[in-house]
Tab-separated table of C-alpha atoms and ligand atoms in Angstrom:
chain	number	residue	atom	x	y	z
A	1	MET	CA	-13.685	19.077	-45.795
A	2	MET	CA	-10.160	20.339	-46.829
A	3	THR	CA	-9.309	19.446	-50.454
A	4	ARG	CA	-6.035	20.210	-51.779
A	5	LEU	CA	-6.243	21.262	-55.756
A	6	THR	CA	-2.805	20.727	-57.144
A	7	ARG	CA	-2.812	21.851	-60.854
A	8	THR	CA	0.379	21.237	-63.010
A	9	LEU	CA	-0.668	24.757	-65.296
A	10	SER	CA	1.556	24.328	-68.429
A	11	ARG	CA	-0.670	26.641	-70.479
A	12	ALA	CA	-3.269	28.941	-70.251
A	13	ALA	CA	-6.340	27.920	-70.796
A	14	CYS	CA	-8.778	29.232	-68.883
A	15	ALA	CA	-12.325	30.963	-69.693
A	16	LEU	CA	-11.027	33.957	-68.429
A	17	ALA	CA	-8.613	33.921	-70.630
A	18	VAL	CA	-10.391	34.629	-73.730
A	19	ALA	CA	-9.921	38.432	-73.692
A	20	ALA	CA	-6.323	37.626	-72.930
A	21	ALA	CA	-5.244	36.678	-76.719
A	22	THR	CA	-1.411	37.825	-76.257
A	23	LEU	CA	-1.258	35.742	-73.027
A	24	GLN	CA	2.152	34.363	-72.482
A	25	ALA	CA	3.322	31.051	-70.774
A	26	ALA	CA	5.645	31.634	-67.595
A	27	PRO	CA	7.697	28.564	-66.623
A	28	ALA	CA	5.030	25.745	-65.726
A	29	GLN	CA	4.925	25.600	-61.776
A	30	ALA	CA	2.448	23.575	-59.161
A	31	LEU	CA	-0.293	25.789	-57.727
A	32	SER	CA	-2.078	24.534	-54.871
A	33	LEU	CA	-5.272	26.391	-53.464
A	34	ILE	CA	-6.982	24.964	-50.579
A	35	ARG	CA	-10.940	24.693	-50.179
A	36	ASP	CA	-12.265	24.635	-46.985
A	37	ALA	CA	-15.277	26.125	-46.218
A	38	GLU	CA	-14.645	26.253	-42.256
A	39	ILE	CA	-11.243	28.383	-43.032
A	40	GLU	CA	-13.080	30.742	-45.777
A	41	ALA	CA	-15.860	31.309	-43.239
A	42	THR	CA	-13.369	32.145	-40.546
A	43	LEU	CA	-11.431	34.677	-43.538
A	44	ARG	CA	-14.763	36.496	-44.214
A	45	ARG	CA	-15.190	37.123	-40.468
A	46	LEU	CA	-11.636	38.399	-39.822
A	47	SER	CA	-12.065	40.647	-43.160
A	48	GLY	CA	-15.221	41.396	-43.284
A	49	PRO	CA	-15.223	44.263	-41.055
A	50	VAL	CA	-11.607	45.474	-42.567
A	51	PHE	CA	-13.520	45.439	-45.666
A	52	ARG	CA	-17.055	47.284	-45.285
A	53	ALA	CA	-14.076	50.061	-43.484
A	54	ALA	CA	-12.480	50.108	-46.772
A	55	GLY	CA	-15.999	51.200	-48.776
A	56	LEU	CA	-15.490	47.284	-50.224
A	57	ASP	CA	-18.332	44.491	-50.534
A	58	PRO	CA	-16.664	41.738	-48.312
A	59	ASP	CA	-19.007	39.649	-50.604
A	60	GLU	CA	-17.123	41.073	-54.088
A	61	VAL	CA	-13.384	40.472	-52.546
A	62	ARG	CA	-12.535	36.814	-52.829
A	63	ILE	CA	-9.995	35.690	-51.063
A	64	VAL	CA	-7.845	32.534	-52.409
A	65	ILE	CA	-5.555	30.111	-49.942
A	66	LEU	CA	-2.438	29.283	-51.786
A	67	GLN	CA	-0.685	25.991	-50.189
A	68	ASP	CA	3.217	27.878	-49.760
A	69	PRO	CA	4.811	27.590	-46.468
A	70	SER	CA	5.892	31.122	-47.305
A	71	VAL	CA	4.750	34.383	-46.323
A	72	ASN	CA	3.120	35.886	-48.924
A	73	ALA	CA	-0.047	37.852	-49.715
A	74	PHE	CA	-1.116	39.522	-52.777
A	75	VAL	CA	-4.206	41.080	-54.739
A	76	PHE	CA	-4.659	40.238	-58.163
A	77	GLY	CA	-6.978	40.727	-60.788
A	78	GLY	CA	-8.689	43.640	-59.318
A	79	ARG	CA	-11.178	42.196	-56.469
A	80	ASN	CA	-9.041	39.017	-55.860
A	81	MET	CA	-6.446	38.890	-52.787
A	82	ALA	CA	-4.466	35.611	-52.166
A	83	LEU	CA	-2.961	34.745	-48.624
A	84	THR	CA	-0.587	31.949	-48.639
A	85	THR	CA	-0.798	28.932	-46.091
A	86	GLY	CA	2.596	29.848	-44.421
A	87	LEU	CA	1.288	33.286	-43.583
A	88	LEU	CA	-1.743	31.924	-41.758
A	89	ARG	CA	0.579	29.763	-39.610
A	90	GLU	CA	2.763	31.903	-39.035
A	91	SER	CA	0.764	34.470	-37.608
A	92	ASP	CA	0.938	35.126	-33.756
A	93	ARG	CA	-2.398	36.856	-33.449
A	94	PRO	CA	-5.519	37.929	-35.603
A	95	ALA	CA	-4.796	41.333	-35.547
A	96	GLN	CA	-1.437	40.476	-37.844
A	97	LEU	CA	-3.829	38.554	-40.307
A	98	ILE	CA	-6.320	41.182	-40.268
A	99	GLY	CA	-3.068	44.026	-40.712
A	100	VAL	CA	-2.112	42.221	-44.019
A	101	ILE	CA	-5.498	42.368	-45.424
A	102	ALA	CA	-5.574	45.739	-44.688
A	103	HIS	CA	-2.601	46.641	-46.003
A	104	GLU	CA	-3.600	44.413	-49.384
A	105	ALA	CA	-7.353	46.336	-49.366
A	106	GLY	CA	-5.355	49.272	-49.324
A	107	HIS	CA	-3.849	48.455	-52.904
A	108	ILE	CA	-6.828	47.151	-54.097
A	109	VAL	CA	-8.197	50.573	-52.512
A	110	GLY	CA	-5.220	51.937	-54.499
A	111	GLY	CA	-5.817	50.431	-57.405
A	112	HIS	CA	-1.616	49.820	-57.407
A	113	LEU	CA	-1.300	47.175	-58.891
A	114	ALA	CA	-3.901	47.696	-61.964
A	115	ARG	CA	-2.039	50.629	-62.626
A	116	ARG	CA	1.177	48.534	-62.867
A	117	GLN	CA	-0.318	46.529	-65.225
A	118	ILE	CA	-1.490	48.819	-67.897
A	119	ALA	CA	1.908	50.523	-67.361
A	120	GLU	CA	4.307	46.742	-68.453
A	121	ARG	CA	1.074	45.793	-70.415
A	122	ASN	CA	3.862	45.734	-73.316
A	123	ALA	CA	7.067	44.235	-71.456
A	124	ARG	CA	5.758	42.686	-68.128
A	125	GLY	CA	1.366	42.332	-68.226
A	126	PRO	CA	1.012	39.261	-69.636
A	127	VAL	CA	3.095	37.269	-67.185
A	128	LEU	CA	1.199	39.408	-64.741
A	129	LEU	CA	-2.027	38.537	-66.343
A	130	GLY	CA	-1.030	34.426	-66.718
A	131	LEU	CA	-0.255	35.105	-62.535
A	132	ALA	CA	-4.024	36.342	-61.948
A	133	LEU	CA	-5.705	33.760	-64.512
A	134	GLY	CA	-3.813	30.539	-62.594
A	135	VAL	CA	-5.138	31.995	-59.634
A	136	ALA	CA	-8.203	32.479	-61.280
A	137	ALA	CA	-8.453	29.256	-62.556
A	138	ALA	CA	-7.054	27.060	-60.065
A	139	ALA	CA	-9.502	28.459	-57.627
A	140	ALA	CA	-12.426	27.830	-59.999
A	141	GLY	CA	-10.897	24.144	-60.182
A	142	GLY	CA	-10.015	24.384	-63.524
A	143	GLY	CA	-8.073	22.282	-65.557
A	144	PRO	CA	-4.345	22.903	-67.255
A	145	ALA	CA	-4.848	27.231	-67.067
A	146	ALA	CA	-1.848	29.674	-67.103
A	147	ALA	CA	1.169	29.491	-65.744
A	148	ALA	CA	2.089	31.058	-62.459
A	149	ALA	CA	5.531	31.689	-60.849
A	150	ILE	CA	4.416	32.524	-57.161
A	151	ALA	CA	6.240	30.046	-55.399
A	152	GLY	CA	9.830	29.180	-55.385
A	153	GLY	CA	11.942	30.385	-58.220
A	154	GLY	CA	11.713	33.352	-60.481
A	155	GLN	CA	12.477	35.514	-57.114
A	156	ALA	CA	13.795	38.527	-59.583
A	157	ALA	CA	10.917	37.890	-61.693
A	158	GLU	CA	8.608	38.256	-59.218
A	159	ARG	CA	10.253	41.233	-57.551
A	160	ALA	CA	9.936	43.636	-60.737
A	161	LEU	CA	7.018	42.039	-61.781
A	162	LEU	CA	4.974	42.255	-58.831
A	163	ALA	CA	7.109	44.879	-56.297
A	164	TYR	CA	4.872	47.802	-55.652
A	165	SER	CA	6.565	51.186	-55.129
A	166	ARG	CA	8.294	53.168	-52.036
A	167	ALA	CA	5.130	55.391	-52.597
A	168	GLU	CA	2.485	52.466	-53.205
A	169	GLU	CA	3.342	50.578	-50.126
A	170	SER	CA	3.517	53.824	-47.783
A	171	ALA	CA	-0.236	54.502	-49.571
A	172	ALA	CA	-1.126	51.089	-48.529
A	173	ASP	CA	0.156	51.222	-45.131
A	174	GLN	CA	-1.943	54.708	-44.183
A	175	ALA	CA	-5.443	53.425	-46.159
A	176	ALA	CA	-4.526	50.300	-43.950
A	177	LEU	CA	-4.187	52.060	-40.600
A	178	THR	CA	-7.343	53.909	-41.552
A	179	TYR	CA	-9.234	50.582	-42.189
A	180	LEU	CA	-8.176	49.240	-38.876
A	181	GLU	CA	-9.173	52.536	-36.730
A	182	ARG	CA	-12.498	52.471	-38.404
A	183	ALA	CA	-13.208	49.130	-37.398
A	184	GLY	CA	-11.590	49.025	-33.544
A	185	ILE	CA	-8.634	46.624	-34.230
A	186	ASP	CA	-5.618	47.185	-32.987
A	187	PRO	CA	-2.631	48.296	-35.727
A	188	GLY	CA	-0.118	47.131	-33.350
A	189	GLY	CA	-0.598	43.976	-35.098
A	190	MET	CA	0.475	45.000	-38.670
A	191	LEU	CA	3.423	46.995	-37.297
A	192	GLU	CA	4.619	43.894	-35.972
A	193	VAL	CA	4.455	41.924	-39.294
A	194	LEU	CA	6.828	45.246	-40.847
A	195	ASP	CA	8.624	44.613	-38.286
A	196	ARG	CA	9.733	40.985	-38.900
A	197	PHE	CA	9.814	41.690	-42.136
A	198	ARG	CA	12.112	45.104	-41.864
A	199	GLY	CA	14.694	42.474	-39.901
A	200	GLN	CA	14.940	40.733	-43.094
A	201	GLU	CA	16.291	43.409	-45.171
A	202	VAL	CA	20.142	41.956	-44.354
A	203	PHE	CA	19.068	38.162	-45.667
A	204	SER	CA	19.792	37.080	-48.777
A	205	GLU	CA	16.845	37.121	-51.091
A	206	ARG	CA	16.523	33.539	-50.930
A	207	HIS	CA	16.162	33.750	-47.470
A	208	GLN	CA	13.757	36.434	-47.441
A	209	ASP	CA	9.400	35.805	-47.199
A	210	PRO	CA	8.298	36.813	-50.695
A	211	PHE	CA	5.823	39.038	-48.749
A	212	ALA	CA	9.246	41.214	-47.710
A	213	ARG	CA	10.583	41.203	-51.819
A	214	THR	CA	6.831	42.298	-53.166
A	215	HIS	CA	6.215	44.590	-50.119
A	216	PRO	CA	9.571	46.563	-50.177
A	217	ILE	CA	9.785	48.136	-46.477
A	218	SER	CA	12.033	51.134	-45.349
A	219	ALA	CA	12.811	52.617	-42.401
A	220	GLU	CA	10.773	55.882	-43.476
A	221	ARG	CA	7.412	53.805	-43.920
A	222	LEU	CA	8.051	52.100	-40.808
A	223	SER	CA	8.283	55.066	-38.792
A	224	LEU	CA	5.219	56.585	-40.468
A	225	ALA	CA	3.333	53.540	-39.854
A	226	ARG	CA	4.463	53.556	-36.315
A	227	ALA	CA	3.220	57.139	-35.609
A	228	ARG	CA	0.409	56.938	-36.802
A	229	ALA	CA	-0.671	53.346	-35.144
A	230	MET	CA	0.755	54.343	-32.205
A	231	ARG	CA	-2.010	57.543	-32.170
A	232	SER	CA	-5.149	55.204	-32.691
A	233	PRO	CA	-7.821	54.454	-30.133
A	234	ALA	CA	-7.596	50.859	-31.010
A	235	TRP	CA	-3.981	50.788	-30.160
A	236	GLY	CA	-3.328	47.529	-27.672
A	237	ARG	CA	-7.017	46.705	-27.944
A	238	ALA	CA	-7.736	42.948	-27.287
A	239	SER	CA	-9.195	41.161	-29.988
A	240	PRO	CA	-12.829	39.928	-29.371
A	241	PRO	CA	-12.329	36.561	-27.936
A	242	GLU	CA	-14.763	35.143	-30.978
A	243	THR	CA	-12.089	36.678	-33.171
A	244	VAL	CA	-9.548	35.108	-31.363
A	245	TYR	CA	-11.002	31.681	-30.950
A	246	TRP	CA	-11.572	30.723	-35.279
A	247	PHE	CA	-8.508	32.433	-35.828
A	248	ASP	CA	-6.891	29.795	-33.452
A	249	ARG	CA	-9.523	26.750	-34.777
A	250	MET	CA	-8.067	27.948	-38.180
A	251	ARG	CA	-4.376	27.136	-37.254
A	252	ALA	CA	-5.445	23.543	-35.374
A	253	LYS	CA	-7.008	22.249	-38.550
A	254	LEU	CA	-4.053	23.723	-40.863
A	255	ASP	CA	-1.510	21.792	-38.270
A	256	GLY	CA	-3.728	19.042	-38.831
A	257	PHE	CA	-3.882	18.611	-42.744
A	258	LEU	CA	-0.517	20.410	-43.240
A	259	GLU	CA	2.422	18.996	-40.847
A	260	ARG	CA	3.033	15.478	-40.973
A	261	PRO	CA	0.539	13.612	-39.521
A	262	ASP	CA	3.427	11.335	-37.432
A	263	ARG	CA	5.161	14.110	-36.000
A	264	LEU	CA	1.848	16.529	-35.038
A	265	LEU	CA	0.563	13.531	-33.169
A	266	ALA	CA	4.329	12.540	-31.617
A	267	ARG	CA	4.400	16.176	-30.391
A	268	LEU	CA	0.879	16.441	-28.814
A	269	ASP	CA	-0.063	15.035	-25.132
A	270	PRO	CA	-1.893	12.286	-25.862
A	271	ALA	CA	-3.468	13.483	-22.505
A	272	ASP	CA	-4.982	16.870	-23.611
A	273	GLY	CA	-8.148	17.047	-24.076
A	274	SER	CA	-8.628	20.721	-25.210
A	275	GLU	CA	-11.086	21.246	-28.136
A	276	PHE	CA	-8.001	22.453	-30.519
A	277	ALA	CA	-5.800	19.772	-29.205
A	278	ARG	CA	-8.597	16.964	-30.231
A	279	LEU	CA	-8.788	18.815	-34.090
A	280	ARG	CA	-5.270	18.885	-34.705
A	281	ARG	CA	-5.925	14.749	-33.498
A	282	ALA	CA	-8.806	14.129	-35.401
A	283	VAL	CA	-7.252	15.460	-38.611
A	284	ALA	CA	-3.276	13.844	-37.587
A	285	LEU	CA	-5.375	10.499	-37.707
A	286	HIS	CA	-7.538	10.717	-40.226
A	287	ARG	CA	-4.555	11.079	-42.854
A	288	LEU	CA	-2.037	8.444	-40.796
A	289	PRO	CA	-4.823	6.811	-41.425
A	290	ASP	CA	-6.555	5.725	-38.576
A	291	PRO	CA	-9.704	6.597	-39.102
A	292	ASP	CA	-11.407	4.621	-35.658
A	293	ARG	CA	-9.878	6.564	-33.882
A	294	ALA	CA	-10.237	10.161	-35.749
A	295	LEU	CA	-13.205	9.439	-35.164
A	296	ALA	CA	-13.478	8.730	-31.758
A	297	GLU	CA	-12.072	12.548	-31.554
A	298	VAL	CA	-14.347	14.073	-33.815
A	299	ASP	CA	-17.313	12.842	-31.687
A	300	LYS	CA	-15.977	14.168	-28.405
A	301	LEU	CA	-16.081	17.789	-30.648
A	302	ILE	CA	-19.226	17.170	-31.716
A	303	ALA	CA	-20.288	16.737	-27.951
A	304	MET	CA	-18.278	19.632	-27.399
A	305	ARG	CA	-20.449	22.117	-29.666
A	306	PRO	CA	-23.481	20.219	-31.184
A	307	SER	CA	-24.566	22.882	-33.687
A	308	ASP	CA	-21.149	23.135	-35.200
A	309	PRO	CA	-21.743	22.332	-38.772
A	310	TYR	CA	-17.961	22.132	-39.499
A	311	TYR	CA	-17.458	19.107	-37.274
A	312	HIS	CA	-20.267	17.475	-38.503
A	313	GLU	CA	-18.546	18.765	-41.949
A	314	LEU	CA	-14.982	16.708	-40.833
A	315	LYS	CA	-16.844	13.961	-39.348
A	316	GLY	CA	-18.356	13.164	-43.200
A	317	GLN	CA	-15.212	13.452	-44.307
A	318	ILE	CA	-13.171	10.906	-42.056
A	319	LEU	CA	-15.896	8.533	-43.340
A	320	LEU	CA	-16.231	9.412	-47.067
A	321	GLU	CA	-13.137	8.968	-47.213
A	322	SER	CA	-12.543	5.493	-45.152
A	323	GLY	CA	-14.878	4.185	-47.650
A	324	ARG	CA	-18.175	4.432	-45.533
A	325	ALA	CA	-20.445	6.769	-47.859
A	326	ALA	CA	-23.763	5.429	-46.003
A	327	GLN	CA	-22.332	6.390	-43.010
A	328	ALA	CA	-21.199	9.977	-44.265
A	329	VAL	CA	-24.239	10.820	-45.540
A	330	PRO	CA	-26.176	11.644	-42.384
A	331	ALA	CA	-23.329	13.587	-41.077
A	332	TYR	CA	-23.473	15.678	-44.126
A	333	ARG	CA	-26.861	16.019	-44.190
A	334	GLU	CA	-26.765	17.540	-39.838
A	335	ALA	CA	-23.773	19.601	-41.251
A	336	VAL	CA	-26.000	21.265	-44.278
A	337	ARG	CA	-28.227	21.588	-42.022
A	338	LEU	CA	-26.952	23.512	-39.951
A	339	ALA	CA	-25.062	25.645	-42.018
A	340	PRO	CA	-27.423	25.453	-45.702
A	341	ASP	CA	-25.808	28.236	-47.922
A	342	GLU	CA	-22.059	26.417	-47.670
A	343	PRO	CA	-21.546	25.047	-51.260
A	344	LEU	CA	-18.691	23.226	-50.531
A	345	ILE	CA	-20.751	21.368	-47.969
A	346	LEU	CA	-23.080	21.250	-50.148
A	347	ALA	CA	-21.027	19.528	-52.846
A	348	TYR	CA	-19.329	16.923	-50.309
A	349	LEU	CA	-23.079	15.686	-49.588
A	350	GLY	CA	-24.382	15.456	-53.193
A	351	ARG	CA	-20.218	13.909	-53.556
A	352	ALA	CA	-21.398	11.214	-50.550
A	353	LEU	CA	-25.154	10.279	-51.835
A	354	LEU	CA	-23.636	9.613	-55.456
A	355	ALA	CA	-21.651	6.775	-53.624
A	356	LEU	CA	-24.271	4.952	-52.760
A	357	ASN	CA	-25.422	4.124	-56.444
A	358	ASP	CA	-29.189	4.101	-55.562
A	359	PRO	CA	-31.779	5.909	-57.489
A	360	ALA	CA	-33.235	8.044	-54.794
A	361	ALA	CA	-29.615	9.160	-53.256
A	362	ASP	CA	-28.917	10.094	-57.032
A	363	ARG	CA	-32.201	12.222	-56.638
A	364	GLU	CA	-31.104	13.979	-53.389
A	365	ALA	CA	-27.510	14.665	-54.687
A	366	ARG	CA	-28.866	15.727	-57.706
A	367	ALA	CA	-30.464	18.725	-55.530
A	368	ALA	CA	-28.056	19.584	-53.327
A	369	LEU	CA	-24.955	20.008	-55.878
A	370	GLU	CA	-27.691	22.172	-57.813
A	371	GLN	CA	-28.347	24.286	-54.748
A	372	GLY	CA	-24.045	24.239	-54.541
A	373	ALA	CA	-23.757	25.443	-58.414
A	374	ALA	CA	-26.416	27.785	-57.056
A	375	ARG	CA	-24.829	30.049	-53.504
A	376	SER	CA	-21.595	29.023	-55.471
A	377	GLY	CA	-22.483	30.859	-58.358
A	378	GLY	CA	-21.533	28.592	-61.249
A	379	GLY	CA	-19.793	26.019	-58.887
A	380	ASP	CA	-16.133	25.191	-59.471
A	381	ALA	CA	-15.208	21.739	-61.708
A	382	THR	CA	-15.075	18.999	-59.262
A	383	LEU	CA	-18.945	19.874	-58.308
A	384	LEU	CA	-19.644	20.219	-61.837
A	385	ARG	CA	-18.616	17.302	-62.400
A	386	ASP	CA	-20.484	15.390	-59.684
A	387	LEU	CA	-23.562	17.358	-60.771
A	388	ALA	CA	-23.269	15.998	-64.329
A	389	LEU	CA	-22.830	12.535	-63.109
A	390	ALA	CA	-25.686	13.411	-61.044
A	391	TYR	CA	-27.882	14.638	-63.620
A	392	ALA	CA	-27.525	11.642	-66.190
A	393	ARG	CA	-27.921	9.127	-63.875
A	394	THR	CA	-31.307	10.943	-63.061
A	395	GLY	CA	-31.883	10.811	-67.087
A	396	ASP	CA	-31.643	14.268	-67.835
A	397	GLU	CA	-28.804	14.170	-70.521
A	398	GLY	CA	-29.654	17.066	-71.968
A	399	MET	CA	-28.578	19.125	-68.444
A	400	ALA	CA	-25.761	16.796	-68.065
A	401	ALA	CA	-24.232	18.191	-71.380
A	402	LEU	CA	-24.270	21.379	-69.962
A	403	THR	CA	-22.709	20.824	-67.386
A	404	THR	CA	-20.221	19.207	-68.724
A	405	ALA	CA	-19.948	22.048	-71.162
A	406	GLU	CA	-19.755	24.496	-68.376
A	407	ARG	CA	-16.850	22.477	-66.077
A	408	LEU	CA	-14.761	22.501	-69.893
A	409	ALA	CA	-15.625	26.074	-70.217
A	410	ILE	CA	-14.471	26.669	-66.730
A	411	ALA	CA	-10.980	24.302	-67.688
A	412	GLY	CA	-10.234	25.994	-70.846
A	413	ALA	CA	-11.059	23.318	-73.326
A	414	ARG	CA	-13.152	25.335	-75.757
A	415	ARG	CA	-13.585	22.935	-78.353
A	416	ASP	CA	-14.933	20.079	-76.224
A	417	ALA	CA	-16.614	22.667	-74.324
A	418	VAL	CA	-18.150	24.120	-77.863
A	419	ASN	CA	-19.234	19.896	-78.990
A	420	GLN	CA	-21.022	19.304	-75.445
A	421	ALA	CA	-23.352	22.205	-75.868
A	422	ARG	CA	-24.361	22.088	-79.071
A	423	ARG	CA	-24.833	18.208	-78.030
A	424	ALA	CA	-27.159	20.124	-75.359
A	425	LEU	CA	-28.715	22.172	-77.383
A	426	THR	CA	-30.144	19.080	-79.214
A	427	LEU	CA	-31.595	17.599	-76.543
A	428	LEU	CA	-32.660	20.371	-73.895
A	429	PRO	CA	-36.578	22.151	-74.622
A	430	LYS	CA	-36.168	24.933	-77.153
A	431	GLY	CA	-36.291	28.365	-76.102
A	432	SER	CA	-35.660	26.868	-72.538
A	433	PRO	CA	-32.988	28.786	-70.002
A	434	ALA	CA	-31.142	25.800	-70.123
A	435	ALA	CA	-30.299	26.140	-74.133
A	436	THR	CA	-30.158	29.297	-73.490
A	437	ARG	CA	-27.061	29.184	-71.516
A	438	ALA	CA	-25.144	26.100	-74.118
A	439	GLN	CA	-26.070	28.992	-76.904
A	440	ASP	CA	-23.843	31.697	-74.818
A	441	ILE	CA	-20.934	28.996	-74.526
A	442	ILE	CA	-21.064	28.288	-78.098
A	443	LEU	CA	-21.578	32.269	-78.882
A	444	SER	CA	-18.821	33.144	-76.316
A	445	LEU	CA	-16.348	30.331	-77.379
A	446	GLN	CA	-16.350	29.397	-80.534
A	447	ASP	CA	-14.272	32.238	-82.443
A	448	GLY	CA	-11.435	32.075	-79.973
B	1	ZN	ZN1	2.295	45.944	-49.890
C-alpha cells in the first residue's frame, strides 16, 4: 500500500516540539511524505551495508521519503535521513543512490548539521528545528505541525540554513568512500552523482537541483573524491542481482504511483509481459481507476512470485480502495502471513477488517492493529485512529481514550490529548500499565 500523507504545515505543534519553546513558523508549505512497506524495505536493504560500515545501527537511522520531483537528500534531527522521490527516480543504478546515502551517512557520523544547529541557534536555529520537526511530525502522520521550507521557494534561505561548508562536504565524501569500500560497493555511482551536480554550477539557482545548493561541489572536492574512488578495490564492481532487482522494482512502483496513469499506460507496450511492466500497469490501472484490469495484472505478478508479501498487499489495496473490503481481507491476511513484522501491512489488514462492520472482524482488527502499533514503536496517526475505533467497537472505552490521547499527542493537539488521557484514567484499571501511559501523557503535556 502506498499512501501519501500531505499536511499543510502551518504551526509548530508536535509532541516533539515540547522542548522547543522558541520554535517559530517558517512560511507554510505542503509537505508530502510517502509511506510504503515495500519501498521502505528496499531502502533498508540498499542502505544497511553502508550504515553498518559507518558504525551506525541500521535500525536507528530513519529514512523518510519526501514526495518532491527535485533531486535532494538531507539529514535532520540527528539520525533521520530524507530522500526525495526525484532522487529515487532519477538514480540510474543502485550504486548512485547508495553513494548519496553513504554521503549523507558521512554527515550524520560527522555531526555536521548538529554542529551548525548549535552555532546558529539564535539566528536560524528555530527554522532548522522547524524543518526537522515538520518532517518528523509528518512522518508520524501528525496533524498540524511545524512549517518546513524544504521544497520550492526559499532557495536562498535553504542554502543559508542547510548548506554544508566545503570542508564538511569533503569530509562527508571521504567518509562515504570509506564506507563504500568497506561494504564492497562501487564508488563510481557516487562520482556519477557528483559529476551531474558539478555540471549544474553554470545554471541559475532556479534550475539547480536542491542537492547541488545544499551540498556545494567544487572542482577540488570532485578531484579529491575521484582520486580516492579510483583506488577502491570495488571500483567498477556490479551490484548484486538482488540489489538491482529491488532497485528497479522500486522505480517501477514509483512510476506507477507518481506518473499520470494515462500517460504511463500510453508509453508502456501492452504486449510487454515482463514483471515490472506489469507492476507499472497494475498501479496505473488502479489509479485510472480500472480495478478489474489492475487485478488481472496483479494476479499475474502473484503467479510470478507467489510468496512475495507486497504483491498480495497491492492486491489488497486495489480491492479495498475499490470498495471490496471482504475480498481485500484475505489478500492482506496472506501478505501479513508472509511478512508478519511489517507494521504498515498490519495497519491495512486492520483497516480492511474494520470496513466489514462485523464483531469477529473487529476483534481480529484490534489484534492486527495492536501488533502494528507495537512493531512500529507506537504507530502513526492513521493506525492509532483505526486502533481507537477497534477498541471502541470491542467495548474497551478506556483503551480507546488512551489511544486517542496518544494520537492527539503526536498531532500536537496537547489540550485535547490531556483531556482524553484524563478520561482514559477514569476508565482504566488503577495502576495498570495503560493507566501509567495515560498519566505520562498528562505529565509531559499539561504544563506546556
Ligand atoms: Zn553533503
